GROMACS .gro file of C-alpha atoms in nm:
model
  346
    1MET     CA    1  10.251  10.754  15.566
    2ASN     CA    2  10.363  11.097  15.654
    3ALA     CA    3  10.080  11.326  15.519
    4HIS     CA    4  10.042  11.566  15.839
    5ASP     CA    5   9.795  11.837  15.720
    6VAL     CA    6   9.559  11.961  15.460
    7GLU     CA    7   9.762  12.198  15.224
    8TYR     CA    8   9.452  12.317  15.031
    9ILE     CA    9   9.113  12.211  14.918
   10GLU     CA   10   9.027  12.262  14.545
   11LEU     CA   11   8.666  12.333  14.445
   12TYR     CA   12   8.544  12.298  14.090
   13ALA     CA   13   8.300  12.569  14.015
   14SER     CA   14   8.062  12.626  13.727
   15ASP     CA   15   8.079  12.992  13.807
   16ARG     CA   16   8.427  13.074  13.956
   17GLU     CA   17   8.379  13.449  14.006
   18GLN     CA   18   8.039  13.392  14.176
   19THR     CA   19   8.187  13.123  14.407
   20THR     CA   20   8.484  13.348  14.486
   21ASP     CA   21   8.258  13.627  14.567
   22HIS     CA   22   8.061  13.408  14.815
   23PHE     CA   23   8.381  13.312  15.023
   24VAL     CA   24   8.529  13.662  15.006
   25THR     CA   25   8.211  13.851  15.098
   26SER     CA   26   8.026  13.622  15.313
   27TRP     CA   27   8.305  13.420  15.499
   28GLY     CA   28   8.591  13.678  15.487
   29PHE     CA   29   8.848  13.489  15.272
   30ARG     CA   30   9.092  13.707  15.082
   31GLU     CA   31   9.220  13.658  14.723
   32THR     CA   32   9.579  13.557  14.744
   33ALA     CA   33   9.692  13.446  14.381
   34HIS     CA   34   9.546  13.395  14.039
   35ALA     CA   35   9.650  13.154  13.755
   36ALA     CA   36   9.517  13.070  13.417
   37THR     CA   37   9.624  12.814  13.156
   38ASP     CA   38   9.449  12.703  12.834
   39THR     CA   39   9.245  12.454  13.039
   40MET     CA   40   9.173  12.624  13.373
   41GLU     CA   41   9.146  12.943  13.568
   42SER     CA   42   9.209  12.924  13.946
   43VAL     CA   43   9.216  13.156  14.240
   44VAL     CA   44   9.367  13.099  14.581
   45LEU     CA   45   9.158  13.208  14.872
   46ARG     CA   46   9.276  13.214  15.242
   47GLN     CA   47   9.115  13.279  15.570
   48GLY     CA   48   9.298  13.199  15.895
   49ASN     CA   49   9.474  12.865  15.826
   50VAL     CA   50   9.224  12.754  15.580
   51GLN     CA   51   9.342  12.770  15.201
   52LEU     CA   52   9.082  12.712  14.908
   53VAL     CA   53   9.146  12.694  14.553
   54VAL     CA   54   8.846  12.774  14.326
   55THR     CA   55   8.900  12.653  13.965
   56SER     CA   56   8.689  12.666  13.655
   57GLY     CA   57   8.746  12.582  13.277
   58PRO     CA   58   8.782  12.281  13.049
   59VAL     CA   59   8.968  12.072  13.303
   60THR     CA   60   8.666  12.087  13.527
   61ARG     CA   61   8.412  11.983  13.260
   62ASP     CA   62   8.377  11.605  13.331
   63PHE     CA   63   8.377  11.650  13.712
   64LEU     CA   64   8.101  11.931  13.706
   65ALA     CA   65   7.895  11.705  13.463
   66ALA     CA   66   7.906  11.424  13.690
   67HIS     CA   67   7.886  11.582  14.039
   68GLY     CA   68   7.807  11.980  13.987
   69ASP     CA   69   8.002  12.223  14.198
   70GLY     CA   70   8.212  12.040  14.456
   71ILE     CA   71   8.544  11.948  14.598
   72ALA     CA   72   8.779  11.768  14.354
   73ASP     CA   73   9.099  11.770  14.551
   74ILE     CA   74   9.214  11.745  14.914
   75ALA     CA   75   9.573  11.823  14.884
   76PHE     CA   76   9.784  11.687  15.164
   77ALA     CA   77  10.125  11.825  15.306
   78CYS     CA   78  10.387  11.580  15.348
   79ALA     CA   79  10.752  11.566  15.458
   80ASP     CA   80  10.821  11.336  15.165
   81PRO     CA   81  10.545  11.328  14.898
   82ALA     CA   82  10.719  11.053  14.682
   83ALA     CA   83  10.712  10.831  15.015
   84ALA     CA   84  10.357  10.901  15.082
   85ALA     CA   85  10.242  10.826  14.730
   86GLU     CA   86  10.432  10.493  14.745
   87SER     CA   87  10.253  10.407  15.075
   88ALA     CA   88   9.912  10.498  14.931
   89ARG     CA   89   9.982  10.276  14.613
   90ALA     CA   90  10.101   9.995  14.843
   91ALA     CA   91   9.746  10.032  15.011
   92GLY     CA   92   9.568  10.003  14.674
   93ALA     CA   93   9.541  10.361  14.582
   94ARG     CA   94   9.527  10.433  14.205
   95ALA     CA   95   9.774  10.692  14.088
   96CYS     CA   96   9.621  10.968  13.872
   97PRO     CA   97   9.762  11.290  13.682
   98PRO     CA   98   9.918  11.539  13.942
   99GLY     CA   99   9.694  11.819  14.033
  100ASP     CA  100  10.003  12.051  14.037
  101PRO     CA  101  10.360  12.009  13.886
  102GLY     CA  102  10.581  11.858  14.114
  103GLY     CA  103  10.348  11.679  14.327
  104PRO     CA  104  10.215  11.315  14.278
  105ALA     CA  105   9.855  11.250  14.319
  106VAL     CA  106   9.636  10.956  14.407
  107HIS     CA  107   9.269  10.862  14.404
  108GLY     CA  108   9.084  10.903  14.738
  109PHE     CA  109   8.706  10.827  14.756
  110GLY     CA  110   8.465  10.891  14.463
  111ASP     CA  111   8.627  11.127  14.204
  112VAL     CA  112   8.827  11.317  14.482
  113ARG     CA  113   9.207  11.299  14.453
  114HIS     CA  114   9.485  11.386  14.684
  115THR     CA  115   9.777  11.593  14.566
  116LEU     CA  116  10.076  11.539  14.773
  117LEU     CA  117  10.294  11.832  14.822
  118GLN     CA  118  10.616  11.893  15.020
  119ARG     CA  119  10.584  12.100  15.337
  120ASP     CA  120  10.742  12.012  15.681
  121ALA     CA  121  10.533  12.009  15.985
  122GLY     CA  122  10.502  12.335  16.152
  123SER     CA  123  10.579  12.542  15.846
  124PRO     CA  124  10.289  12.776  15.712
  125PRO     CA  125  10.122  12.663  15.389
  126GLY     CA  126  10.254  12.838  15.071
  127LEU     CA  127  10.089  12.872  14.722
  128PRO     CA  128  10.025  12.537  14.570
  129CYS     CA  129  10.304  12.423  14.351
  130GLY     CA  130  10.289  12.517  13.977
  131ARG     CA  131  10.030  12.687  13.748
  132GLY     CA  132  10.232  13.000  13.738
  133TRP     CA  133  10.054  13.189  14.013
  134THR     CA  134  10.042  13.567  14.009
  135PRO     CA  135   9.998  13.723  14.363
  136ALA     CA  136   9.691  13.926  14.407
  137GLY     CA  137   9.728  14.294  14.450
  138PRO     CA  138   9.567  14.475  14.741
  139ALA     CA  139   9.190  14.526  14.750
  140PRO     CA  140   9.106  14.875  14.628
  141GLU     CA  141   9.065  15.120  14.903
  142GLY     CA  142   8.729  15.117  15.039
  143ALA     CA  143   8.635  14.807  14.861
  144ASP     CA  144   8.502  14.653  15.186
  145SER     CA  145   8.451  14.893  15.472
  146ARG     CA  146   8.320  14.617  15.716
  147ASP     CA  147   8.534  14.494  16.001
  148PRO     CA  148   8.730  14.172  15.938
  149ALA     CA  149   8.542  13.855  15.952
  150PRO     CA  150   8.583  13.615  16.262
  151GLU     CA  151   8.907  13.423  16.195
  152LEU     CA  152   8.853  13.066  16.081
  153ARG     CA  153   9.143  12.898  16.277
  154ARG     CA  154   9.162  12.599  16.068
  155LEU     CA  155   8.993  12.309  15.902
  156ASP     CA  156   8.849  12.103  16.194
  157HIS     CA  157   8.718  11.804  15.977
  158ILE     CA  158   8.595  11.693  15.637
  159ALA     CA  159   8.279  11.495  15.628
  160VAL     CA  160   8.229  11.255  15.334
  161CYS     CA  161   7.922  11.062  15.205
  162LEU     CA  162   8.000  10.716  15.079
  163GLU     CA  163   7.801  10.464  14.895
  164ALA     CA  164   7.643  10.189  15.117
  165GLY     CA  165   7.877   9.910  15.182
  166SER     CA  166   8.206  10.100  15.125
  167LEU     CA  167   8.252  10.270  15.466
  168HIS     CA  168   8.482  10.010  15.645
  169ASP     CA  169   8.694   9.979  15.313
  170VAL     CA  170   8.735  10.342  15.273
  171ALA     CA  171   8.822  10.394  15.636
  172ARG     CA  172   9.065  10.103  15.617
  173PHE     CA  173   9.225  10.259  15.312
  174TYR     CA  174   9.313  10.585  15.493
  175GLN     CA  175   9.446  10.400  15.780
  176GLU     CA  176   9.667  10.185  15.558
  177ALA     CA  177   9.768  10.451  15.303
  178PHE     CA  178   9.828  10.751  15.508
  179GLY     CA  179   9.866  10.603  15.874
  180HIS     CA  180   9.539  10.754  16.009
  181GLN     CA  181   9.394  10.621  16.331
  182GLN     CA  182   9.034  10.539  16.379
  183VAL     CA  183   8.908  10.774  16.637
  184SER     CA  184   8.527  10.697  16.652
  185THR     CA  185   8.243  10.482  16.520
  186GLU     CA  186   7.873  10.574  16.544
  187TYR     CA  187   7.543  10.429  16.432
  188VAL     CA  188   7.282  10.689  16.420
  189GLU     CA  189   6.906  10.626  16.366
  190VAL     CA  190   6.668  10.904  16.314
  191GLY     CA  191   6.307  10.803  16.249
  192GLY     CA  192   6.284  10.543  15.985
  193GLN     CA  193   6.636  10.652  15.861
  194ALA     CA  194   6.976  10.546  15.980
  195MET     CA  195   7.352  10.593  15.882
  196ASP     CA  196   7.695  10.447  16.000
  197SER     CA  197   7.998  10.660  16.042
  198ILE     CA  198   8.362  10.617  16.107
  199ALA     CA  199   8.611  10.913  16.180
  200THR     CA  200   8.981  10.883  16.104
  201ARG     CA  201   9.245  11.114  16.193
  202SER     CA  202   9.618  11.152  16.098
  203PRO     CA  203   9.868  11.120  16.391
  204SER     CA  204   9.952  11.501  16.354
  205GLY     CA  205   9.585  11.587  16.406
  206GLY     CA  206   9.584  11.793  16.097
  207ILE     CA  207   9.374  11.580  15.876
  208THR     CA  208   9.039  11.448  16.008
  209PHE     CA  209   8.767  11.274  15.800
  210THR     CA  210   8.416  11.172  15.910
  211PHE     CA  211   8.302  10.909  15.671
  212LEU     CA  212   7.913  10.846  15.642
  213GLU     CA  213   7.731  10.558  15.455
  214PRO     CA  214   7.334  10.497  15.475
  215ASP     CA  215   7.185  10.200  15.613
  216THR     CA  216   7.012  10.039  15.317
  217ALA     CA  217   6.789   9.824  15.560
  218LYS     CA  218   6.614  10.153  15.665
  219GLN     CA  219   6.421  10.428  15.475
  220PRO     CA  220   6.622  10.634  15.219
  221GLY     CA  221   6.748  10.947  15.384
  222GLN     CA  222   6.967  11.267  15.334
  223ILE     CA  223   7.291  11.045  15.277
  224ASN     CA  224   7.102  10.865  14.990
  225GLU     CA  225   6.976  11.206  14.860
  226PHE     CA  226   7.342  11.349  14.871
  227LEU     CA  227   7.462  11.038  14.677
  228ALA     CA  228   7.187  11.083  14.414
  229ARG     CA  229   7.235  11.457  14.369
  230ASN     CA  230   7.614  11.436  14.367
  231GLY     CA  231   7.637  11.130  14.152
  232GLY     CA  232   7.813  10.921  14.395
  233ALA     CA  233   8.051  10.963  14.694
  234GLY     CA  234   8.195  11.317  14.769
  235VAL     CA  235   8.252  11.569  15.025
  236GLN     CA  236   7.935  11.681  15.212
  237HIS     CA  237   8.079  11.954  15.426
  238LEU     CA  238   8.377  12.124  15.558
  239ALA     CA  239   8.397  12.232  15.933
  240PHE     CA  240   8.578  12.540  16.025
  241LEU     CA  241   8.721  12.565  16.372
  242LEU     CA  242   8.697  12.903  16.559
  243ASP     CA  243   8.741  13.045  16.906
  244GLU     CA  244   8.397  13.191  16.987
  245ILE     CA  245   8.086  13.079  16.781
  246VAL     CA  246   7.834  13.284  16.912
  247PRO     CA  247   7.963  13.645  16.818
  248SER     CA  248   8.102  13.470  16.494
  249VAL     CA  249   7.756  13.358  16.386
  250LEU     CA  250   7.625  13.706  16.432
  251GLU     CA  251   7.899  13.863  16.235
  252PHE     CA  252   7.883  13.609  15.953
  253GLU     CA  253   7.503  13.656  15.941
  254ALA     CA  254   7.574  14.029  15.901
  255ARG     CA  255   7.792  13.943  15.611
  256GLY     CA  256   7.529  13.733  15.433
  257VAL     CA  257   7.591  13.378  15.554
  258GLU     CA  258   7.253  13.191  15.594
  259PHE     CA  259   7.250  12.937  15.862
  260LEU     CA  260   7.011  12.657  15.945
  261ARG     CA  261   6.750  12.754  16.217
  262THR     CA  262   6.703  12.536  16.534
  263PRO     CA  263   6.349  12.490  16.688
  264ASP     CA  264   6.305  12.658  17.029
  265THR     CA  265   6.200  12.323  17.186
  266TYR     CA  266   6.561  12.203  17.139
  267TYR     CA  267   6.680  12.445  17.393
  268ASP     CA  268   6.414  12.380  17.653
  269ALA     CA  269   6.593  12.067  17.777
  270LEU     CA  270   6.938  12.169  17.689
  271ALA     CA  271   7.061  12.322  18.030
  272GLU     CA  272   6.947  11.983  18.191
  273ARG     CA  273   7.124  11.775  17.934
  274ILE     CA  274   7.437  11.966  17.945
  275PRO     CA  275   7.440  12.146  18.289
  276GLY     CA  276   7.776  12.319  18.228
  277LEU     CA  277   7.647  12.538  17.973
  278GLY     CA  278   7.453  12.748  18.236
  279GLN     CA  279   7.359  13.111  18.096
  280GLU     CA  280   7.505  13.013  17.757
  281VAL     CA  281   7.178  12.854  17.659
  282ALA     CA  282   7.017  13.186  17.589
  283ASP     CA  283   7.301  13.290  17.350
  284LEU     CA  284   7.275  12.946  17.184
  285ARG     CA  285   6.894  12.978  17.139
  286LYS     CA  286   6.930  13.330  16.987
  287THR     CA  287   7.184  13.209  16.725
  288SER     CA  288   7.061  12.845  16.676
  289VAL     CA  289   7.390  12.702  16.787
  290LEU     CA  290   7.384  12.333  16.876
  291ALA     CA  291   7.556  12.182  17.166
  292ASP     CA  292   7.705  11.833  17.233
  293ARG     CA  293   7.943  11.698  17.495
  294ASP     CA  294   8.172  11.399  17.551
  295GLU     CA  295   8.385  11.287  17.838
  296TRP     CA  296   8.655  11.563  17.765
  297GLY     CA  297   8.424  11.859  17.736
  298HIS     CA  298   8.147  12.053  17.529
  299LEU     CA  299   8.141  12.122  17.160
  300LEU     CA  300   7.927  12.393  16.996
  301GLN     CA  301   7.846  12.389  16.616
  302LEU     CA  302   7.626  12.535  16.353
  303PHE     CA  303   7.561  12.455  15.982
  304ALA     CA  304   7.520  12.685  15.685
  305ARG     CA  305   7.295  12.651  15.409
  306SER     CA  306   7.455  12.534  15.082
  307PRO     CA  307   7.520  12.822  14.847
  308PHE     CA  308   7.537  12.581  14.555
  309GLU     CA  309   7.249  12.490  14.313
  310GLN     CA  310   7.254  12.115  14.392
  311ARG     CA  311   7.269  12.160  14.755
  312THR     CA  312   7.540  11.902  14.825
  313LEU     CA  313   7.838  12.099  14.968
  314PHE     CA  314   7.792  12.306  15.265
  315PHE     CA  315   8.001  12.449  15.575
  316GLU     CA  316   8.002  12.421  15.960
  317LEU     CA  317   8.134  12.630  16.223
  318ILE     CA  318   8.249  12.455  16.531
  319GLN     CA  319   8.393  12.555  16.876
  320ARG     CA  320   8.548  12.305  17.082
  321GLN     CA  321   8.534  12.349  17.466
  322GLY     CA  322   8.758  12.044  17.550
  323ALA     CA  323   8.555  11.805  17.342
  324ARG     CA  324   8.777  11.574  17.114
  325GLY     CA  325   8.558  11.364  16.913
  326PHE     CA  326   8.213  11.312  16.744
  327GLY     CA  327   7.938  11.177  16.975
  328SER     CA  328   7.610  11.039  16.848
  329ALA     CA  329   7.426  11.344  16.956
  330ASN     CA  330   7.653  11.551  16.732
  331ILE     CA  331   7.586  11.326  16.423
  332ARG     CA  332   7.214  11.329  16.499
  333ALA     CA  333   7.224  11.710  16.509
  334LEU     CA  334   7.387  11.722  16.165
  335TYR     CA  335   7.136  11.469  16.030
  336GLU     CA  336   6.830  11.651  16.158
  337ALA     CA  337   6.970  11.989  16.052
  338VAL     CA  338   7.010  11.895  15.698
  339GLN     CA  339   6.679  11.733  15.702
  340ARG     CA  340   6.532  12.079  15.810
  341SER     CA  341   6.730  12.264  15.538
  342GLN     CA  342   6.593  12.015  15.272
  343GLN     CA  343   6.236  12.063  15.391
  344HIS     CA  344   6.288  12.442  15.384
  345SER     CA  345   6.425  12.428  15.028
  346SER     CA  346   6.140  12.225  14.890
   0.00000   0.00000   0.00000
């Protein structure tokens, strides 16, 4: 039970070069290393303390056919990968072929696996084990004359959509397999739709999941639509933590990131709902940033449009001003933001 951090997120892409270009050009990731085998081509991308691996090739064929572009591996950093794998298997995890040589791997939710790699807590992440990585050379001079993108400090949380009826079993699995703690539960009803959620977090705080399932007693909603488009359970979004969201949104928009827009009426009552925001409300209105609060403080967030054809995986920016958890207003804001995105796309 010693998985303490996310080592990397591996995304299977139908067009690796186009996906890589999106992360580099729009989000400011930098190419760190490349690898190629008979069955795959991969690139490691880094931004702040976030590490992504984008992979294409024959090894991705079945996953892409079932789910489209999406996250196939959430690798965990462990002090002792063998002990972590044994603990996971004792909790019912199925072993699967290792994602990288030297690291055991177990099935998580849906077709997403967890490769378990050795890294002591407090040490910086290195290149994923194996695959014969070749370090990327420096970018050509003048290749990108823009200022550096705002730093993504770390991965704040990973939101996962689950099949109805599996929420409590999956949350319990992560508690028993990896020692996670349940940090919140929420039931959110929006119109005739509703969903249930449980958030779990590793004792280190380095791994946080928000698990979501639809309420089948209500009308089908966006969680149902995700499950249909994704062919089952999977990662809905990655939330990136940063220091100052308002200027960061403006800079990311200048780099080509498209964010969801929030109706002006949302902000008319915001100062009254969260008095501590004061003059910030005008800046939030200008950038469409959403706000929430809990007993510890405020939280600011904004969701980007999915860059992928099937509109499943997308990304979130989040700034914490003392807030620790995920309140019902937060989840409702996500629910309604995705709904607006789908209406816009249709």
